[in-house]
CSV table of C-alpha atoms and ligand atoms in Angstrom, one decimal:
chain,number,residue,atom,x,y,z
L,1,MET,CA,25.3,0.8,12.2
L,2,SER,CA,23.4,3.8,10.9
L,3,LYS,CA,21.0,3.4,7.6
L,4,ASN,CA,22.4,5.4,4.9
L,5,LYS,CA,19.2,5.1,2.4
L,6,LYS,CA,15.3,4.7,3.4
L,7,VAL,CA,13.1,3.3,1.1
L,8,GLY,CA,9.3,3.3,1.4
L,9,VAL,CA,7.0,0.0,0.3
L,10,MET,CA,3.9,0.7,-0.7
L,11,GLY,CA,2.1,-1.8,-0.3
L,12,GLY,CA,-1.7,-2.3,-1.5
L,13,THR,CA,-4.1,-4.1,-3.9
L,14,PHE,CA,-4.4,-0.8,-5.9
L,15,ASP,CA,-7.7,-2.4,-7.3
L,16,PRO,CA,-7.8,0.4,-8.6
L,17,ILE,CA,-5.1,3.0,-7.7
L,18,HIS,CA,-6.0,6.4,-6.9
L,19,TYR,CA,-5.3,10.0,-5.7
L,20,GLY,CA,-5.7,9.1,-2.2
L,21,HIS,CA,-2.7,6.5,-2.6
L,22,LEU,CA,-0.8,8.9,-4.6
L,23,VAL,CA,-1.1,11.7,-1.9
L,24,THR,CA,-0.7,8.8,0.8
L,25,ALA,CA,2.6,7.8,-0.7
L,26,GLU,CA,3.9,11.8,-1.7
L,27,ALA,CA,3.0,12.6,2.6
L,28,ALA,CA,5.0,9.5,3.6
L,29,ARG,CA,8.0,10.6,1.3
L,30,THR,CA,8.2,14.0,2.8
L,31,HIS,CA,7.2,13.5,6.1
L,32,PHE,CA,9.8,10.4,6.8
L,33,ASN,CA,12.4,11.9,4.3
L,34,LEU,CA,12.2,8.8,1.7
L,35,ASP,CA,15.1,8.9,-0.9
L,36,LYS,CA,12.1,6.7,-2.6
L,37,VAL,CA,8.5,5.0,-2.8
L,38,ILE,CA,8.2,1.6,-4.2
L,39,PHE,CA,4.8,0.9,-5.1
L,40,THR,CA,4.3,-2.6,-4.7
L,41,PRO,CA,0.9,-4.0,-5.8
L,42,THR,CA,0.0,-7.6,-4.2
L,43,GLY,CA,-0.3,-10.8,-6.1
L,44,LYS,CA,-3.3,-13.1,-4.5
L,45,PRO,CA,-3.5,-11.4,-1.3
L,46,PRO,CA,-4.5,-14.0,1.5
L,47,HIS,CA,-7.1,-11.8,3.0
L,48,LYS,CA,-9.3,-11.9,-0.1
L,49,LYS,CA,-9.8,-15.1,-0.7
L,50,GLY,CA,-13.8,-15.0,-1.1
L,51,TYR,CA,-13.6,-11.8,-3.5
L,52,SER,CA,-13.0,-11.7,-6.8
L,53,VAL,CA,-9.6,-9.1,-7.0
L,54,THR,CA,-9.0,-7.7,-10.8
L,55,PRO,CA,-6.1,-9.5,-12.3
L,56,ALA,CA,-2.7,-8.2,-11.5
L,57,GLU,CA,-1.5,-7.4,-14.3
L,58,ASP,CA,-4.5,-4.7,-15.1
L,59,ARG,CA,-3.4,-3.7,-11.4
L,60,TYR,CA,0.2,-3.3,-12.2
L,61,LEU,CA,0.1,-1.5,-15.7
L,62,MET,CA,-2.9,1.2,-14.0
L,63,THR,CA,-0.5,1.8,-11.2
L,64,VAL,CA,2.5,2.5,-13.5
L,65,LEU,CA,0.2,4.4,-15.5
L,66,ALA,CA,-0.7,6.6,-12.1
L,67,ILE,CA,3.0,7.3,-10.5
L,68,ASN,CA,4.6,7.9,-14.2
L,69,SER,CA,5.0,11.4,-13.7
L,70,ASN,CA,6.7,11.4,-9.8
L,71,PRO,CA,10.6,10.9,-10.2
L,72,TYR,CA,10.5,9.6,-6.5
L,73,PHE,CA,8.0,6.1,-6.9
L,74,ASP,CA,9.0,3.5,-8.6
L,75,ILE,CA,7.2,0.0,-8.9
L,76,SER,CA,8.1,-3.4,-8.6
L,77,ARG,CA,6.7,-6.8,-10.2
L,78,MET,CA,7.9,-8.5,-7.0
L,79,GLU,CA,4.7,-9.6,-5.8
L,80,ILE,CA,2.4,-10.5,-9.0
L,81,GLU,CA,5.4,-12.7,-10.3
L,82,ARG,CA,5.9,-14.6,-6.8
L,83,PRO,CA,3.4,-17.9,-7.3
L,84,GLY,CA,1.3,-18.3,-4.0
L,85,LEU,CA,-0.4,-16.1,-1.9
L,86,THR,CA,1.6,-13.0,-1.0
L,87,TYR,CA,2.2,-12.6,2.0
L,88,THR,CA,4.5,-9.0,3.4
L,89,VAL,CA,7.0,-11.0,5.5
L,90,ASP,CA,8.4,-12.3,1.8
L,91,THR,CA,8.6,-8.9,0.3
L,92,LEU,CA,10.1,-7.5,3.0
L,93,GLU,CA,12.7,-10.1,3.2
L,94,GLN,CA,13.4,-9.6,-0.5
L,95,PHE,CA,13.6,-6.1,-0.5
L,96,TYR,CA,16.1,-6.4,2.7
L,97,ASN,CA,18.1,-9.1,0.4
L,98,GLU,CA,17.3,-7.0,-2.8
L,99,LEU,CA,18.4,-3.4,-1.4
L,100,GLY,CA,21.0,-4.4,1.0
L,101,LYS,CA,21.6,-4.0,4.9
L,102,ASP,CA,22.2,0.1,4.4
L,103,VAL,CA,18.9,0.6,3.6
L,104,LYS,CA,15.9,1.4,6.1
L,105,LEU,CA,12.4,0.1,5.1
L,106,TYR,CA,8.8,2.0,5.7
L,107,PHE,CA,6.2,0.1,4.8
L,108,ILE,CA,3.3,2.3,4.1
L,109,SER,CA,-0.4,0.8,4.2
L,110,GLY,CA,-4.1,1.7,5.0
L,111,ALA,CA,-4.7,1.7,8.7
L,112,ASP,CA,-7.5,-0.8,8.4
L,113,ALA,CA,-4.7,-2.9,6.7
L,114,VAL,CA,-2.3,-2.3,9.6
L,115,LEU,CA,-5.5,-3.2,12.5
L,116,ASP,CA,-4.9,-6.6,11.3
L,117,ILE,CA,-0.8,-6.9,11.4
L,118,LEU,CA,-1.3,-9.2,14.7
L,119,THR,CA,-3.0,-11.8,12.0
L,120,TRP,CA,-0.1,-11.7,9.5
L,121,LYS,CA,2.5,-14.3,8.8
L,122,ASP,CA,5.2,-13.8,10.5
L,123,VAL,CA,4.4,-10.8,12.5
L,124,GLU,CA,7.5,-10.3,14.4
L,125,LYS,CA,10.0,-10.5,11.1
L,126,VAL,CA,7.6,-8.0,9.5
L,127,LEU,CA,8.1,-5.9,11.7
L,128,GLY,CA,11.9,-6.4,12.4
L,129,TYR,CA,12.5,-5.3,8.8
L,130,CYS,CA,10.5,-2.4,8.7
L,131,THR,CA,9.3,1.2,10.0
L,132,PHE,CA,5.7,0.9,9.9
L,133,ILE,CA,3.3,3.8,8.7
L,134,ALA,CA,-0.2,3.4,8.8
L,135,ALA,CA,-2.5,5.8,6.9
L,136,THR,CA,-5.6,7.2,7.8
L,137,ARG,CA,-8.9,8.9,6.4
L,138,PRO,CA,-10.0,12.3,7.8
L,139,GLY,CA,-12.5,11.4,10.6
L,140,TYR,CA,-10.7,7.5,11.6
L,141,PRO,CA,-11.8,6.5,14.8
L,142,VAL,CA,-8.3,6.4,16.3
L,143,GLU,CA,-9.0,5.2,19.5
L,144,GLU,CA,-9.1,1.4,17.8
L,145,LEU,CA,-5.9,2.1,16.2
L,146,ASN,CA,-4.2,3.6,19.2
L,147,GLN,CA,-5.0,1.2,21.2
L,148,LYS,CA,-3.6,-1.7,18.6
L,149,LEU,CA,-0.3,0.3,18.2
L,150,LEU,CA,-0.2,0.1,21.8
L,151,GLN,CA,-0.5,-3.3,22.2
L,152,ILE,CA,2.5,-4.1,18.9
L,153,LYS,CA,4.3,-1.4,20.9
L,154,GLN,CA,4.1,-4.0,24.1
L,155,MET,CA,4.2,-7.0,22.5
L,156,TYR,CA,7.3,-6.3,19.9
L,157,GLY,CA,8.9,-2.7,21.4
L,158,GLN,CA,8.6,-1.9,17.6
L,159,GLU,CA,6.9,1.5,17.1
L,160,VAL,CA,4.1,2.0,13.9
L,161,TYR,CA,3.5,5.4,12.8
L,162,PRO,CA,-0.1,6.9,12.2
L,163,MET,CA,-0.3,9.0,9.1
L,164,GLU,CA,-3.7,11.4,8.6
L,165,VAL,CA,-3.7,12.1,4.8
L,166,THR,CA,-6.4,14.9,3.8
L,167,GLY,CA,-8.0,13.1,0.4
L,168,LEU,CA,-7.8,9.9,1.3
L,169,ASP,CA,-11.6,9.7,1.6
L,170,ILE,CA,-11.3,8.7,-2.0
L,171,SER,CA,-11.8,4.8,-1.7
L,172,SER,CA,-11.0,2.1,-4.7
L,173,THR,CA,-14.3,0.4,-3.4
L,174,ASP,CA,-16.4,3.4,-4.2
L,175,ILE,CA,-14.4,3.7,-7.7
L,176,ARG,CA,-15.6,0.4,-8.5
L,177,ARG,CA,-18.9,1.1,-7.7
L,178,ARG,CA,-19.5,4.0,-9.3
L,179,VAL,CA,-18.0,2.7,-12.7
L,180,LYS,CA,-20.7,-0.4,-12.3
L,181,GLU,CA,-23.3,2.1,-11.6
L,182,GLY,CA,-22.3,4.7,-14.5
L,183,LEU,CA,-21.2,7.3,-12.2
L,184,SER,CA,-18.4,9.4,-13.3
L,185,ILE,CA,-15.3,8.9,-11.6
L,186,LYS,CA,-13.2,12.1,-12.5
L,187,TYR,CA,-11.0,13.9,-10.7
L,188,LEU,CA,-10.9,10.7,-8.1
L,189,LEU,CA,-7.6,9.0,-10.1
L,190,PRO,CA,-5.3,10.4,-13.0
L,191,GLU,CA,-6.9,10.4,-16.0
L,192,SER,CA,-4.3,7.9,-17.7
L,193,VAL,CA,-6.0,5.3,-15.3
L,194,GLU,CA,-9.5,6.6,-15.9
L,195,THR,CA,-9.0,5.9,-19.9
L,196,TYR,CA,-7.3,2.4,-19.0
L,197,ILE,CA,-10.8,1.2,-16.9
L,198,GLN,CA,-12.9,2.6,-19.9
L,199,LYS,CA,-10.9,1.0,-22.8
L,200,SER,CA,-10.3,-2.4,-21.3
L,201,GLY,CA,-13.7,-2.2,-19.6
L,202,LEU,CA,-13.1,-2.9,-15.8
L,203,TYR,CA,-15.5,-3.1,-12.7
L,204,ARG,CA,-18.8,-2.7,-15.4
A,301,LIG,P1,-7.1,-4.0,2.2
A,301,LIG,O1,-7.4,-4.4,3.4
A,301,LIG,O2,-7.8,-3.8,0.8
A,301,LIG,O3,-7.3,-2.0,2.8
A,301,LIG,C1,-7.3,-1.9,4.0
A,301,LIG,C2,-7.8,-0.1,3.8
A,301,LIG,O4,-6.6,0.7,3.6
A,301,LIG,C3,-8.5,0.2,2.9
A,301,LIG,O5,-9.4,1.3,3.4
A,301,LIG,C4,-8.2,1.1,1.4
A,301,LIG,O6,-8.4,1.7,0.8
A,301,LIG,C5,-6.5,1.4,2.5
A,301,LIG,N1,-5.6,1.2,1.8
A,301,LIG,C6,-4.7,0.1,1.3
A,301,LIG,N2,-3.4,-0.2,1.1
A,301,LIG,C7,-3.3,1.2,1.3
A,301,LIG,C8,-2.0,2.1,0.9
A,301,LIG,N3,-1.2,1.8,0.2
A,301,LIG,N4,-2.0,3.1,1.1
A,301,LIG,C9,-3.3,3.9,1.5
A,301,LIG,N5,-4.7,3.4,2.4
A,301,LIG,C10,-4.7,2.3,1.6
A,301,LIG,O7,-5.7,-3.4,2.4
A,301,LIG,P2,-4.5,-4.3,0.9
A,301,LIG,O8,-4.4,-3.0,-0.3
A,301,LIG,O9,-5.3,-5.5,0.6
A,301,LIG,O10,-3.5,-4.2,1.8
A,301,LIG,C11,-2.4,-3.4,2.0
A,301,LIG,C12,-1.2,-4.0,2.3
A,301,LIG,O11,-1.2,-5.2,3.3
A,301,LIG,C13,-1.1,-4.9,1.2
A,301,LIG,O12,0.5,-4.6,0.7
A,301,LIG,C14,-0.8,-6.4,1.6
A,301,LIG,O13,-0.1,-7.1,1.2
A,301,LIG,C15,-0.5,-6.4,2.7
A,301,LIG,N6,-1.3,-6.9,3.7
A,301,LIG,C16,-0.2,-8.4,3.7
A,301,LIG,C17,-1.2,-9.6,5.0
A,301,LIG,C18,-0.1,-10.4,5.1
A,301,LIG,O14,1.0,-10.5,4.9
A,301,LIG,N7,-0.8,-11.8,5.6
A,301,LIG,C19,-2.1,-9.2,4.8
A,301,LIG,C20,-3.0,-8.3,4.8
A,301,LIG,C21,-2.5,-7.6,4.0
A,301,LIG,P3,-8.4,1.4,-0.7
A,301,LIG,O15,-9.4,0.4,-1.0
A,301,LIG,O16,-9.4,2.5,-1.2
A,301,LIG,O17,-7.5,1.2,-1.3
C-alpha cells in the first residue's frame, strides 16, 4: 500500500535544543519532502543512566520556544510522559498506532546515536517502523558510519540515510560548558531559549 503522508520524528535529549537541531529537522523535511516534523524530547534515556540530564519539563519548554516560528514543526510529550526508561521502539509504535498505517515515519537523529542502534531495544522492530535519517556534522568520519549502515542493510535489509548538515557543529555539550564557564551562547540557539536558560539558571 502506498503511504499518503510522510512524518519525521525528531528524537533527541535536546539539553538544550540549538540551531544545529533546527537546521537538521528543516533539512530532513525539505530533502525527504516530509509533511511535518514532530520533535520528541526523550524522557529518561537508557543510555544516560550515569549522567545528570536536565528535567524533562525544562527540555520540553525550551523545545516549544525553539520550534514556535516554523509551521511544519510540532512537538510531542509522548516520551516525557511515559513512565520508565525511554525506548524508541515504544515511541515509534505509539506514533504508528496514533497516526495510522497510511503515514510513513522517518526517525531523524544524530549519527552517533545511530551508530549505537544495533544495541537498542528491539532494533528489528525499530527499523521496521521507520526510515532512519542519520545527521552528521561537517568533517564527520563517515567510514565507521558507512560500515555500520552496510551491516544494518545486510542484517535487516533496511536502508539508513546519512545526511550531512552544515551548521551541526553546534553541540549541546558545548553550550552547557559555555554557560557553566560564563561564556556567551548567543547565536548558537534561539534567543527565546537563551533567555529561558538565563532566567531558570540552567547549566550553571
Ligand atoms: P546523544 O547520544 O546525546 O547524541 C549523539 C549525538 O547526536 C550528539 O552529537 C548529539 O548532539 C547528536 N544528536 C542527537 N539528537 C540529534 C538530532 N535529533 N539531530 C541532530 N543531532 C542530534 O543522543 P540522544 O539525544 O540521547 O538520543 C537521540 C535519539 O535516539 C533519542 O530519540 C533517543 O531516545 C534515541 N535513543 C534510543 C535508544 C533506545 O531505544 N534504546 C538508545 C539511545 C538513543 P547534541 O548533543 O548537540 O544533541
